[in-house]
Amino acid sequence: MGLLHLGTPLTWDETKQYADHVREHGIIQFLHTWDRVKDRCGDELLWGDEVEYMVITLDNETKNAKLSLRQTEVLQKLRNAKGDLTDDDTPASMTAPTFHPEYGRYMQESTPGSPYTGSIQDLLSVEINMHYRRTLARKHLKANEIPFTFTSFPRLGTPGVFTEPHFSPDNAKSSHSLFLPDEITNPHPRFPTITANIRSRRGSKIAINVPIFIDERTPRPFVDPTIPWHRSIYPEDPDAKNGAALNDHIYMDAAGFGMGCCCLQLTFQSCNVDEARLMYDALVPVAPIMLALTAASPVWRGYLADVDCRWNVIAGSVDDRTPEERSLKPSKDNVVVPKSRYDSVDLYISNDWINKPEYNDERVPYNEANFKHLRDHGIDELLAKHISHLFIRDPLVIFSEAIHQDDTASTDHFETIQSSNWQTLRFKPPPPNSEIGWRIEFRSMEVQMTDFENAAFAVFIVLLSRAILAFNLNFYIPISKVDANMGRAQMRDAARSGKFHFRKSVLPPGHTSPIISTPSSCASCSPVEWSQGATAKEEKLRNCFPSIPRPPHVEDGPIEDEYEEMTVEEIFVGKAGSKFPGLLGVVEAYIDTLDVSVGDRLQINKYLEFIRRRATGMFFLSFHAWSLQTPATWIRDFVRSHPSYKFDSAVNQEVNYDLMVAVDEIERGVRRAPELLPEDYVPSNGRHSRTT
Ligand code: ADP
Ligand code: MG
Ligand code: MG
Ligand code: MG
């Protein structure tokens, strides 16, 4: 979530009237930014993570795990909270982290106090940093409250008591939900206004239907007995029985179901805008693969689902498209908008030669007036399309105090649209009045239950991003295939049994192994220690590798020959008999170009080994399963092997309580889960013994 203004939010009818004003000034603000920073070059790699938590109260008497709605108060205390820990808990040289509010009143988000640099030391501090933040968050909670890094709360929106304190969903003034009370939402006016304005713009309540997991005794057809079919408080209450709730599905009807999920995001700074655009594109096809590998949300509204991930639930939960835009009603003009404002990227944006026009094979509606404005100012076609595509959306919240702005100094209107387009990647221009350069954000991953796993994925993605630059890797496939992969990634057990479109040859033309580019000629880049000898190793992860010019004699075959279907395992470890070295293969080759001590390499290898095991299909070593499960598979198995589970898909209060207790114990290292984590897992306490 972006900055939180205090002020008076406009109603939807008022907001609509200012929509064009916000868009027009948003573009002007972007153009001021562009003029200021388009030639900016030489920014070093800085990067950071965002980890989201849901705070849960474990009520040991009633054996109930409930979402704790105190986080607005707790977050006030967490501001500048570093001094609250003893020296034992505070790793040396760690700056005070930042805690942010989120959509759910039970949620928190934390980021490191200052971004990581490209040093190996910073790379290896990520887990300690995350653990430190978790310890700080815990410190301000009651004894029975625990911050969980858990993607979706299994019993959100069930009958009975799932929040502390309890509120009735009959009071759902902004969402009109049959299941979620308004009190689930952060009380800052931004959040209830988003909820209400989405419903108003859409012209109906949110309707999400996730296929239920059909177990041995699931009634067929499954007609959900927990839906209050006959409630009659809000005008939309009959929607459920009039067709909005599908049989054999888990029906959800409010933004909170999706926006109340937790995730793991990473932001990287680039040397310049072109590098940021190339990096954005390169990670677009990686996003669904990482979603599949981090899958962690198989339970919704008290039922096991036939999907493993949150993505489509969030996409549905903020889908503010009108019936015409969703093509439910015939319309004269071509007003159909193919996706929700929360969804996968629609357009590759790099001007590098490796981005062939054929890869952008989806219809990308864009705001023509905004597009023309951008083009007239000299913005190239792809970037103009990207921005004016984001700008087909209306603002969701406008504060009356912030309607009129100094467009040379503010980017508020730009951000209003930009930060309410929630795509798998975000291209972030440098903010005004700050040192920050061009950045991209990687947003598809589900948050994992332990800091070890979250750190492993953060470390892996930053290393992969460097391998992409250093070796000039090419991951492009048609964007329609990336979208197909998004659907596949969410299916049950996709990390094991799914197949994904992926590029066969990722190395530059003519290369048979990854070769590092020489340092850039970019004049303002910090000088890189480099000698021509092949053995010269670099001290840091960095930016600013030159891209390879198009060789004069590349034979361009049909695009369809450039990719094929692979399993997650093949994508990570390579495919026998093919030229594709696997994502882990290129990451390892990249680490070989770095000057890393033996001890540090061991630590990095722990993360990569973990990812290898997660990505690998069933494989036994000395009669033990060597491969590791996704959290989604582990949670599903936990539910299905619980003594009180009746094989009817329902996840009752007792199962949920025992699950959350188990997750907490696993995180703290007091309960082993060898099918989920490495055998030697212990929570990082900042006193890692690193052999150097
Ligand atoms: P948002 O919610 O808008 O995505 P946050 O402020 O929550 O953004 O998180 C931004 C992340 O980017 C944090 O992890 C932060 O450490 C990191 N970060 C801050 N400055 C830079 C920078 N110059 N380059 C890259 N990352 C940065
Ligand atoms: Mg967040
Ligand atoms: Mg954030
Ligand atoms: Mg973010």
XYZ file of C-alpha atoms and ligand atoms in Angstrom:
722
model
C 0.000 0.000 0.000
C 1.236 3.479 -0.785
C 1.389 6.459 1.508
C -1.565 6.997 3.760
C -3.019 10.473 3.585
C -5.134 11.752 6.350
C -8.106 13.557 5.000
C -11.617 13.291 3.743
C -12.166 10.660 1.077
C -14.640 11.462 -1.674
C -17.672 9.296 -2.289
C -17.774 7.314 -5.503
C -20.034 9.832 -7.253
C -17.595 12.620 -6.379
C -14.543 10.517 -7.247
C -15.918 9.785 -10.720
C -16.106 13.459 -11.500
C -12.430 13.890 -10.742
C -11.229 10.737 -12.506
C -10.107 12.534 -15.673
C -8.560 15.288 -13.591
C -6.502 12.737 -11.650
C -5.439 10.973 -14.845
C -4.512 14.140 -16.679
C -2.485 15.503 -13.786
C -1.048 12.064 -13.098
C 0.389 12.092 -16.620
C 1.722 15.636 -16.199
C 3.365 14.542 -12.961
C 4.886 11.515 -14.660
C 6.249 13.723 -17.428
C 7.868 16.048 -14.898
C 9.472 12.996 -13.334
C 10.543 11.750 -16.744
C 12.180 15.028 -17.694
C 13.993 15.060 -14.376
C 15.293 11.484 -14.360
C 15.160 10.013 -17.862
C 18.931 10.288 -18.268
C 19.748 9.346 -14.718
C 22.389 6.638 -14.815
C 24.741 4.880 -12.458
C 22.470 4.008 -9.550
C 23.912 1.087 -7.670
C 21.973 -2.044 -6.796
C 19.908 -1.377 -3.725
C 17.110 -3.731 -2.924
C 14.648 -4.678 -0.240
C 11.852 -7.007 0.721
C 8.350 -6.491 2.065
C 7.019 -9.176 4.373
C 3.364 -9.213 5.410
C 2.036 -10.718 8.639
C -1.379 -11.618 9.974
C -1.578 -11.429 13.737
C -3.500 -14.295 15.258
C -4.797 -14.736 18.786
C -4.562 -18.306 19.988
C -7.420 -18.857 22.406
C -6.263 -21.957 24.201
C -9.470 -22.367 26.180
C -11.928 -22.442 23.320
C -9.279 -23.901 20.997
C -9.837 -21.171 18.478
C -7.339 -19.252 16.352
C -8.685 -15.777 15.588
C -7.468 -12.730 13.698
C -6.455 -10.022 16.150
C -7.969 -6.666 15.181
C -5.606 -4.562 17.312
C -2.958 -3.909 14.715
C -3.721 -0.229 14.198
C -2.817 0.381 17.840
C 0.130 -1.992 17.754
C 1.591 -0.325 14.663
C 1.651 3.017 16.455
C 3.908 1.456 19.052
C 6.049 -0.227 16.442
C 7.100 3.072 14.908
C 10.736 3.592 15.838
C 10.685 0.438 17.845
C 14.325 -0.587 17.674
C 15.139 0.582 21.185
C 12.663 -1.881 22.595
C 14.826 -4.943 22.301
C 17.748 -5.981 24.391
C 21.184 -6.091 22.802
C 20.873 -9.848 22.610
C 17.933 -9.548 20.255
C 19.302 -6.706 18.162
C 21.806 -7.713 15.544
C 24.700 -5.272 15.352
C 24.450 -2.599 12.660
C 20.824 -3.293 11.831
C 18.834 -0.130 11.286
C 15.362 0.138 12.790
C 12.928 -1.558 10.429
C 9.753 0.044 9.194
C 6.285 -1.322 9.886
C 3.386 -0.347 7.652
C -0.366 -0.742 7.896
C -2.144 -2.961 5.385
C -5.696 -3.557 4.221
C -6.603 -5.989 7.004
C -6.984 -4.617 10.515
C -5.132 -7.749 11.636
C -2.234 -7.179 9.233
C 1.219 -5.625 9.378
C 3.902 -5.204 6.769
C 7.587 -4.825 7.540
C 10.531 -3.677 5.465
C 14.207 -3.406 6.383
C 15.184 -0.054 7.912
C 17.333 0.747 4.919
C 17.632 -1.127 1.650
C 20.246 -3.852 1.259
C 23.267 -3.077 -0.882
C 24.866 -5.535 -3.268
C 27.370 -6.756 -0.697
C 27.508 -10.451 0.120
C 27.233 -9.495 3.759
C 23.898 -7.798 3.077
C 22.733 -10.784 1.055
C 23.394 -12.987 4.044
C 21.775 -10.570 6.472
C 18.309 -10.904 4.936
C 17.180 -13.804 7.099
C 18.557 -12.205 10.257
C 16.861 -8.957 9.301
C 13.519 -10.701 8.759
C 13.862 -12.565 12.024
C 14.691 -9.351 13.834
C 11.522 -7.765 12.439
C 9.452 -10.740 13.529
C 10.953 -10.535 17.023
C 10.150 -6.825 17.191
C 6.595 -7.419 15.993
C 6.132 -10.125 18.627
C 7.431 -7.856 21.351
C 4.450 -5.529 21.072
C 1.795 -8.195 21.082
C -0.019 -9.889 23.913
C 1.283 -13.242 25.092
C -1.241 -15.208 23.052
C -0.922 -13.075 19.903
C 1.471 -14.235 17.208
C 2.540 -12.624 13.935
C 2.210 -15.297 11.264
C 3.684 -15.018 7.804
C 0.745 -16.931 6.412
C -0.879 -16.210 3.058
C -4.592 -16.720 3.640
C -6.381 -17.228 6.929
C -8.280 -20.525 6.601
C -11.398 -19.463 8.494
C -11.782 -15.874 7.344
C -15.489 -15.322 6.769
C -16.811 -18.475 8.442
C -19.890 -18.536 10.682
C -18.943 -18.147 14.320
C -15.979 -16.350 15.793
C -12.926 -15.734 13.633
C -11.812 -12.328 14.879
C -10.787 -11.021 18.290
C -12.925 -9.163 19.240
C -15.888 -10.659 17.431
C -18.087 -8.597 15.092
C -21.109 -9.596 13.099
C -21.024 -9.458 9.286
C -24.471 -7.920 9.490
C -22.493 -4.717 9.924
C -20.781 -4.652 6.526
C -21.637 -1.123 5.459
C -18.826 -0.737 2.939
C -18.663 -4.226 1.425
C -22.235 -5.483 2.029
C -20.586 -8.869 2.554
C -22.501 -11.848 3.854
C -19.352 -13.019 5.623
C -16.978 -10.207 6.617
C -17.775 -7.401 9.073
C -16.444 -3.926 8.227
C -14.237 -4.171 11.313
C -11.963 -6.603 9.451
C -10.720 -3.624 7.446
C -8.082 -1.136 8.549
C -10.079 1.847 9.871
C -7.976 4.408 7.994
C -10.493 6.023 5.610
C -8.487 4.848 2.591
C -9.440 1.215 3.077
C -13.217 1.265 3.661
C -13.407 3.785 0.814
C -11.570 1.420 -1.552
C -13.970 -1.334 -0.534
C -17.093 0.756 -1.059
C -15.892 2.424 -4.270
C -14.983 -0.888 -5.888
C -18.511 -2.129 -5.236
C -20.053 1.099 -6.510
C -17.988 1.265 -9.675
C -18.596 -2.388 -10.466
C -22.311 -1.946 -9.944
C -22.560 -5.080 -7.855
C -20.911 -6.903 -5.016
C -17.636 -8.724 -5.568
C -18.191 -12.358 -6.554
C -15.346 -14.848 -6.331
C -15.886 -18.574 -6.799
C -12.968 -20.866 -6.063
C -13.464 -24.540 -6.968
C -13.800 -26.653 -3.851
C -11.510 -29.648 -3.358
C -13.771 -32.669 -3.752
C -12.799 -35.086 -1.029
C -14.113 -38.583 -0.317
C -17.208 -37.357 1.519
C -17.801 -33.941 0.059
C -21.548 -33.711 -0.658
C -22.325 -33.512 -4.396
C -23.349 -31.156 -5.651
C -21.750 -29.091 -2.933
C -24.276 -26.418 -1.875
C -22.587 -24.437 0.860
C -24.606 -24.663 4.099
C -22.592 -21.811 5.654
C -23.859 -19.151 3.241
C -26.654 -17.073 4.846
C -28.795 -17.596 1.765
C -31.822 -15.799 3.177
C -30.250 -12.769 4.845
C -31.999 -9.569 3.930
C -30.127 -6.532 5.199
C -28.375 -5.117 2.135
C -29.822 -4.871 -1.370
C -27.277 -7.388 -2.722
C -28.088 -10.071 -0.149
C -30.178 -12.124 -2.625
C -27.244 -12.192 -5.105
C -25.931 -15.426 -3.629
C -29.116 -17.377 -4.234
C -29.678 -15.659 -7.574
C -26.619 -17.204 -9.119
C -23.582 -15.351 -7.742
C -22.645 -18.321 -5.537
C -21.837 -21.363 -7.654
C -22.301 -24.932 -6.525
C -19.095 -26.933 -6.034
C -17.312 -23.663 -5.317
C -16.278 -21.596 -2.335
C -18.093 -18.288 -2.756
C -16.556 -15.038 -1.491
C -18.115 -11.608 -1.816
C -15.782 -8.920 -0.478
C -12.433 -7.246 -1.111
C -11.181 -8.423 2.269
C -10.901 -12.033 1.120
C -8.111 -11.106 -1.298
C -6.677 -7.887 0.099
C -6.539 -9.605 3.459
C -3.898 -12.048 2.150
C -0.185 -11.757 2.887
C 2.625 -11.894 0.366
C 6.359 -11.443 -0.110
C 7.552 -8.676 -2.445
C 10.987 -7.551 -3.585
C 12.127 -4.218 -5.022
C 15.371 -3.685 -6.963
C 17.005 -0.463 -8.044
C 18.452 -0.348 -11.553
C 21.361 1.531 -13.048
C 19.048 3.455 -15.376
C 15.611 3.345 -16.903
C 16.542 0.994 -19.756
C 17.988 -1.554 -17.373
C 14.846 -1.312 -15.231
C 12.682 -1.978 -18.298
C 14.776 -4.978 -19.307
C 14.669 -6.372 -15.775
C 10.915 -5.854 -15.569
C 10.422 -7.841 -18.765
C 12.824 -10.606 -17.771
C 10.969 -11.239 -14.530
C 7.496 -11.235 -16.118
C 7.743 -14.909 -17.238
C 9.396 -15.829 -13.921
C 6.457 -14.495 -11.857
C 4.005 -17.387 -12.401
C 6.741 -19.961 -11.830
C 7.585 -18.394 -8.474
C 3.892 -18.269 -7.616
C 3.657 -22.031 -8.190
C 6.782 -22.719 -6.160
C 5.680 -20.569 -3.204
C 2.036 -21.765 -3.272
C 0.682 -21.427 0.261
C -3.079 -20.875 0.273
C -5.206 -24.017 -0.176
C -7.987 -23.140 2.322
C -10.647 -20.451 1.852
C -13.606 -19.569 4.057
C -13.298 -22.813 5.958
C -13.006 -25.174 2.975
C -10.174 -26.942 1.206
C -9.942 -25.523 -2.302
C -8.853 -27.132 -5.501
C -6.303 -24.334 -5.945
C -3.105 -23.660 -4.037
C -2.619 -19.894 -4.480
C -4.161 -16.550 -3.621
C -3.812 -14.807 -6.975
C -7.235 -15.185 -8.567
C -8.932 -14.492 -5.257
C -7.230 -11.098 -4.979
C -7.779 -10.385 -8.645
C -11.486 -11.037 -8.094
C -11.576 -9.190 -4.806
C -10.726 -5.784 -6.314
C -12.317 -6.342 -9.697
C -14.076 -3.002 -10.121
C -14.875 -3.432 -13.826
C -18.387 -2.538 -14.896
C -20.572 -5.265 -16.487
C -19.741 -3.782 -19.927
C -16.028 -3.878 -19.174
C -16.351 -7.476 -18.056
C -18.268 -8.098 -21.319
C -21.302 -9.343 -19.463
C -23.431 -6.803 -21.297
C -23.209 -6.064 -24.984
C -21.814 -2.615 -25.634
C -21.415 -0.410 -28.676
C -17.803 0.530 -28.263
C -14.943 -1.767 -27.631
C -14.982 -1.128 -23.910
C -14.078 -4.627 -22.790
C -11.231 -4.689 -20.281
C -9.778 -8.197 -20.206
C -8.452 -8.209 -16.646
C -8.987 -6.898 -13.146
C -6.754 -4.076 -11.966
C -5.037 -6.728 -9.830
C -3.588 -9.215 -12.296
C -0.600 -10.274 -14.316
C 1.431 -7.895 -16.504
C -0.087 -7.284 -19.956
C 2.801 -5.708 -21.805
C 6.569 -6.117 -22.066
C 8.163 -2.662 -22.037
C 11.832 -2.913 -23.023
C 13.118 -1.321 -26.229
C 15.998 -3.780 -26.383
C 16.125 -5.821 -29.604
C 15.461 -9.059 -27.747
C 11.908 -7.864 -27.021
C 10.276 -8.771 -30.318
C 6.894 -7.161 -31.055
C 5.369 -10.634 -31.411
C 5.796 -11.274 -27.691
C 3.231 -8.561 -26.911
C 0.410 -10.665 -28.299
C -2.462 -9.570 -26.075
C -4.980 -6.824 -26.567
C -3.896 -4.045 -24.229
C -6.558 -1.369 -23.919
C -5.115 2.048 -23.170
C -6.318 5.568 -22.494
C -5.962 7.272 -25.857
C -5.873 10.845 -24.579
C -3.169 9.941 -22.059
C -1.261 7.973 -24.696
C -1.267 10.936 -27.068
C -0.163 13.261 -24.282
C 2.778 10.973 -23.507
C 3.719 10.491 -27.176
C 3.522 14.220 -27.868
C 6.009 14.717 -25.077
C 8.411 12.298 -26.720
C 7.796 9.161 -24.671
C 8.447 6.075 -26.800
C 5.540 3.914 -27.846
C 6.016 0.998 -25.448
C 6.389 3.107 -22.338
C 3.529 5.369 -23.412
C 1.372 2.276 -23.837
C 2.401 0.887 -20.485
C 1.482 4.069 -18.623
C -1.711 4.758 -20.568
C -2.742 1.136 -20.054
C -2.465 1.585 -16.290
C -4.457 4.781 -16.759
C -7.561 3.037 -18.102
C -8.423 2.569 -14.440
C -10.314 5.090 -12.349
C -8.914 6.375 -9.081
C -10.320 4.370 -6.174
C -9.723 6.933 -3.437
C -9.340 10.684 -3.694
C -8.988 12.890 -0.646
C -10.699 16.260 -0.966
C -7.632 18.016 0.431
C -5.410 16.546 -2.298
C -7.343 17.283 -5.478
C -5.254 20.254 -6.515
C -1.536 19.707 -6.468
C 1.685 21.266 -7.653
C 2.430 18.895 -10.517
C 6.081 19.863 -10.611
C 6.611 18.740 -7.030
C 4.066 15.991 -6.388
C 3.410 12.598 -7.949
C 0.318 11.897 -5.891
C -2.099 11.680 -8.778
C 0.289 9.485 -10.735
C 0.630 7.221 -7.695
C -3.123 7.091 -7.154
C -3.436 5.209 -10.440
C -0.049 3.455 -10.452
C -0.329 1.983 -6.968
C -3.868 0.723 -7.500
C -2.742 -1.314 -10.504
C -1.563 -4.413 -8.715
C 0.291 -6.451 -11.293
C 2.872 -9.219 -11.011
C 5.640 -6.666 -11.653
C 5.621 -2.935 -10.973
C 7.805 -0.408 -12.743
C 8.543 2.298 -10.162
C 9.833 5.688 -11.335
C 12.084 7.660 -8.958
C 9.989 9.576 -6.423
C 10.421 13.358 -6.155
C 12.756 14.776 -3.512
C 14.597 11.573 -2.905
C 17.810 9.828 -3.819
C 15.959 6.770 -5.075
C 16.489 5.686 -8.690
C 14.468 3.583 -11.186
C 13.173 0.416 -9.537
C 11.129 -2.612 -10.322
C 9.094 -4.659 -7.883
C 8.518 -8.433 -8.046
C 5.098 -9.143 -6.570
C 3.822 -12.639 -7.316
C 5.181 -14.703 -4.437
C 3.129 -16.039 -1.543
C 4.617 -15.394 1.857
C 6.208 -18.434 3.502
C 5.787 -19.528 7.096
C 9.436 -19.030 8.098
C 12.002 -16.299 7.617
C 14.362 -18.966 6.310
C 12.086 -19.673 3.346
C 11.286 -16.011 2.719
C 14.993 -15.170 2.811
C 15.768 -18.075 0.480
C 13.309 -16.775 -2.111
C 14.533 -13.179 -1.703
C 18.164 -14.244 -2.099
C 17.316 -16.453 -5.061
C 15.450 -13.718 -6.919
C 18.130 -11.082 -6.384
C 20.789 -13.531 -7.597
C 18.637 -14.471 -10.582
C 18.156 -10.797 -11.411
C 21.952 -10.366 -11.453
C 22.448 -13.487 -13.565
C 19.936 -12.077 -16.062
C 21.963 -8.874 -16.385
C 25.435 -10.376 -16.200
C 24.788 -13.078 -18.813
C 22.252 -11.156 -20.924
C 19.666 -13.859 -20.442
C 16.526 -13.831 -22.529
C 13.332 -15.200 -20.954
C 10.838 -13.749 -23.423
C 7.866 -15.866 -24.433
C 4.557 -14.534 -25.776
C 2.771 -12.763 -22.954
C -0.375 -14.830 -23.636
C 1.695 -17.872 -22.615
C 2.737 -16.136 -19.405
C -0.948 -15.634 -18.686
C -1.654 -19.279 -19.372
C 1.108 -20.036 -16.866
C -0.579 -17.787 -14.269
C -3.645 -19.987 -14.457
C -1.630 -23.177 -14.290
C 0.494 -21.936 -11.372
C -2.514 -21.753 -9.091
C -3.779 -25.242 -9.745
C -3.463 -27.819 -7.004
C 0.033 -29.298 -6.865
C 1.277 -27.221 -9.833
C 4.829 -27.209 -8.476
C 4.940 -30.997 -8.899
C 2.546 -31.934 -11.626
C 2.081 -28.710 -13.577
C 3.651 -27.852 -16.922
C 4.617 -24.337 -17.890
C 5.590 -22.621 -21.098
C 9.218 -21.608 -20.813
C 11.912 -20.426 -23.163
C 14.194 -23.192 -24.458
C 17.268 -21.122 -25.129
C 17.923 -18.327 -22.654
C 21.542 -17.548 -23.585
C 22.476 -14.908 -26.167
C 22.672 -16.198 -29.764
C 25.785 -18.280 -30.360
C 26.536 -18.820 -26.657
C 26.607 -22.314 -25.243
C 27.398 -21.328 -21.658
C 26.760 -18.200 -19.586
C 29.472 -15.586 -20.209
C 29.657 -12.426 -18.164
C 29.397 -9.079 -19.931
C 32.259 -6.684 -19.371
C 31.512 -3.640 -17.232
C 29.409 -0.921 -18.684
C 30.736 2.177 -20.298
C 28.053 4.194 -18.499
C 30.119 7.198 -17.457
C 28.508 7.806 -14.109
C 28.598 4.224 -12.892
C 30.618 3.567 -9.816
C 33.886 2.134 -11.073
C 33.961 -1.639 -11.040
C 37.148 -3.453 -10.201
C 37.822 -5.430 -13.323
C 40.811 -6.846 -15.030
C 40.689 -8.647 -18.327
C 41.786 -11.936 -16.790
C 39.036 -14.519 -16.826
C 39.589 -15.231 -13.155
C 38.777 -11.717 -11.942
C 35.920 -11.987 -9.487
C 33.602 -9.287 -8.294
C 33.106 -8.303 -4.686
C 29.484 -7.264 -4.927
C 26.244 -7.886 -6.747
C 25.829 -4.896 -8.969
C 23.956 -3.114 -11.743
C 24.971 -1.810 -15.075
C 25.985 -4.639 -17.345
C 25.942 -3.670 -21.016
C 23.410 -5.408 -23.180
C 24.573 -7.279 -26.239
C 23.897 -5.658 -29.612
C 21.905 -7.736 -32.047
C 24.371 -10.002 -33.848
C 24.295 -9.425 -37.646
C 23.366 -12.996 -38.527
C 20.701 -14.274 -36.169
C 18.244 -16.583 -37.793
C 14.805 -15.824 -36.430
C 12.676 -18.945 -36.546
C 8.988 -18.974 -35.666
C 8.238 -17.707 -32.141
C 6.439 -20.991 -31.383
C 9.772 -22.817 -31.663
C 11.344 -20.656 -28.969
C 9.513 -22.178 -26.024
C 8.120 -25.475 -24.837
C 6.311 -26.922 -21.854
C 8.449 -27.765 -18.853
C 7.837 -28.905 -15.302
C 8.914 -26.650 -12.445
C 11.763 -29.066 -11.850
C 12.977 -28.683 -15.430
C 12.723 -24.907 -15.215
C 14.894 -24.877 -12.108
C 17.456 -27.580 -12.746
C 17.470 -27.766 -16.542
C 16.326 -30.362 -18.950
C 18.350 -33.409 -19.905
C 19.609 -33.136 -23.461
C 18.600 -29.480 -23.835
C 20.563 -26.228 -23.911
C 18.585 -24.821 -21.012
C 20.740 -24.765 -17.850
C 17.819 -24.120 -15.480
C 17.328 -21.088 -13.287
C 19.514 -22.637 -10.587
C 22.163 -23.385 -13.204
C 22.439 -19.748 -14.236
C 22.367 -18.565 -10.637
C 25.231 -20.893 -9.727
C 27.206 -19.757 -12.762
C 26.661 -16.182 -11.641
C 27.840 -16.896 -8.092
C 31.015 -18.338 -9.614
C 31.796 -14.854 -10.935
C 31.732 -13.459 -7.390
C 34.431 -13.371 -4.794
C 32.629 -15.322 -2.079
C 34.292 -16.938 0.926
C 33.785 -20.639 1.488
C 31.597 -19.977 4.516
C 29.403 -17.467 2.731
C 29.024 -19.802 -0.207
C 27.857 -22.534 2.153
C 25.186 -20.228 3.502
C 24.029 -19.231 0.008
C 24.033 -22.902 -0.967
C 21.654 -23.661 1.893
C 19.093 -21.374 0.301
C 19.672 -22.717 -3.199
C 19.573 -26.314 -1.996
C 16.267 -25.588 -0.299
C 14.868 -24.182 -3.554
C 16.219 -27.154 -5.491
C 14.474 -29.526 -3.097
C 11.210 -27.591 -3.300
C 11.387 -27.630 -7.106
C 12.301 -31.286 -7.411
C 9.698 -33.986 -7.941
C 9.421 -37.041 -5.709
C 12.929 -38.275 -5.076
C 14.069 -40.516 -2.251
C 17.478 -40.494 -0.639
C 18.186 -43.338 1.794
C 14.435 -44.010 2.010
C 13.695 -40.379 2.939
C 11.861 -38.014 0.661
C 14.478 -35.515 -0.466
C 12.059 -33.236 -2.217
C 10.208 -30.684 -0.100
C 6.539 -29.772 -0.272
C 5.060 -26.379 -0.974
C 3.319 -24.881 2.065
C 0.022 -25.451 0.219
C 0.621 -29.191 -0.058
C 1.794 -29.344 3.530
C -1.292 -27.473 4.810
C -3.614 -29.649 2.726
C -1.978 -32.807 4.086
C -2.153 -31.446 7.645
C -5.880 -30.839 7.315
C -6.565 -34.198 5.691
C -4.677 -36.143 8.333
C -6.261 -34.344 11.298
C -8.394 -36.704 13.427
C -11.386 -34.364 13.364
C -11.372 -33.857 9.577
C -14.342 -35.668 8.050
C -13.100 -35.810 4.448
C -15.906 -33.446 3.505
C -13.619 -30.511 2.547
C -14.584 -28.536 5.688
C -11.757 -27.112 7.810
C -13.309 -26.760 11.233
C -12.257 -24.548 14.124
C -10.271 -27.287 15.823
C -8.281 -28.183 12.705
C -7.582 -24.518 12.110
C -6.407 -24.016 15.699
C -4.119 -27.033 15.590
C -2.781 -25.925 12.221
C -1.861 -22.465 13.482
C -0.290 -23.936 16.642
C 1.744 -26.299 14.454
C 2.862 -23.499 12.136
C 3.997 -21.405 15.096
C 5.901 -24.339 16.556
C 7.522 -25.109 13.231
C 8.560 -21.488 12.801
C 10.133 -21.468 16.255
C 11.947 -24.715 15.521
C 10.299 -26.693 18.326
C 8.369 -28.962 15.968
C 10.055 -30.642 13.034
C 8.489 -30.719 9.586
C 11.041 -32.566 7.454
C 8.643 -32.659 4.511
C 8.585 -28.839 4.488
C 11.956 -27.602 5.734
C 15.553 -28.792 5.778
C 16.311 -31.129 8.696
C 18.678 -28.621 10.323
C 16.221 -25.709 10.210
C 16.444 -23.358 13.193
C 15.039 -19.830 13.270
C 17.804 -17.359 12.646
C 18.541 -15.417 15.809
C 21.101 -13.055 14.389
C 23.977 -14.983 15.887
C 24.648 -17.188 12.893
C 27.990 -18.839 13.094
C 29.316 -18.082 9.683
C 32.634 -19.655 8.919
C 34.777 -17.326 6.910
P 5.576 -0.422 -1.699
O 4.642 -0.827 -0.618
O 5.213 0.832 -2.378
O 5.838 -1.519 -2.679
P 7.595 -0.264 0.437
O 8.064 1.053 0.864
O 6.704 -1.018 1.345
O 6.987 -0.093 -1.041
O 8.842 -1.225 0.148
C 9.869 -0.816 -0.668
C 11.049 -1.738 -0.575
O 12.065 -1.174 -1.381
C 11.635 -1.878 0.813
O 12.097 -3.197 0.998
C 12.837 -0.956 0.796
O 13.880 -1.400 1.644
C 13.275 -1.059 -0.628
N 13.999 0.135 -1.091
C 14.071 1.338 -0.531
N 14.838 2.171 -1.256
C 15.242 1.467 -2.311
C 16.045 1.752 -3.439
N 16.597 2.948 -3.618
N 16.217 0.783 -4.315
C 15.652 -0.417 -4.156
N 14.899 -0.752 -3.121
C 14.695 0.174 -2.207
Mg 1.954 -4.758 1.258
Mg 4.857 -1.885 1.015
Mg 5.090 -3.501 -2.421
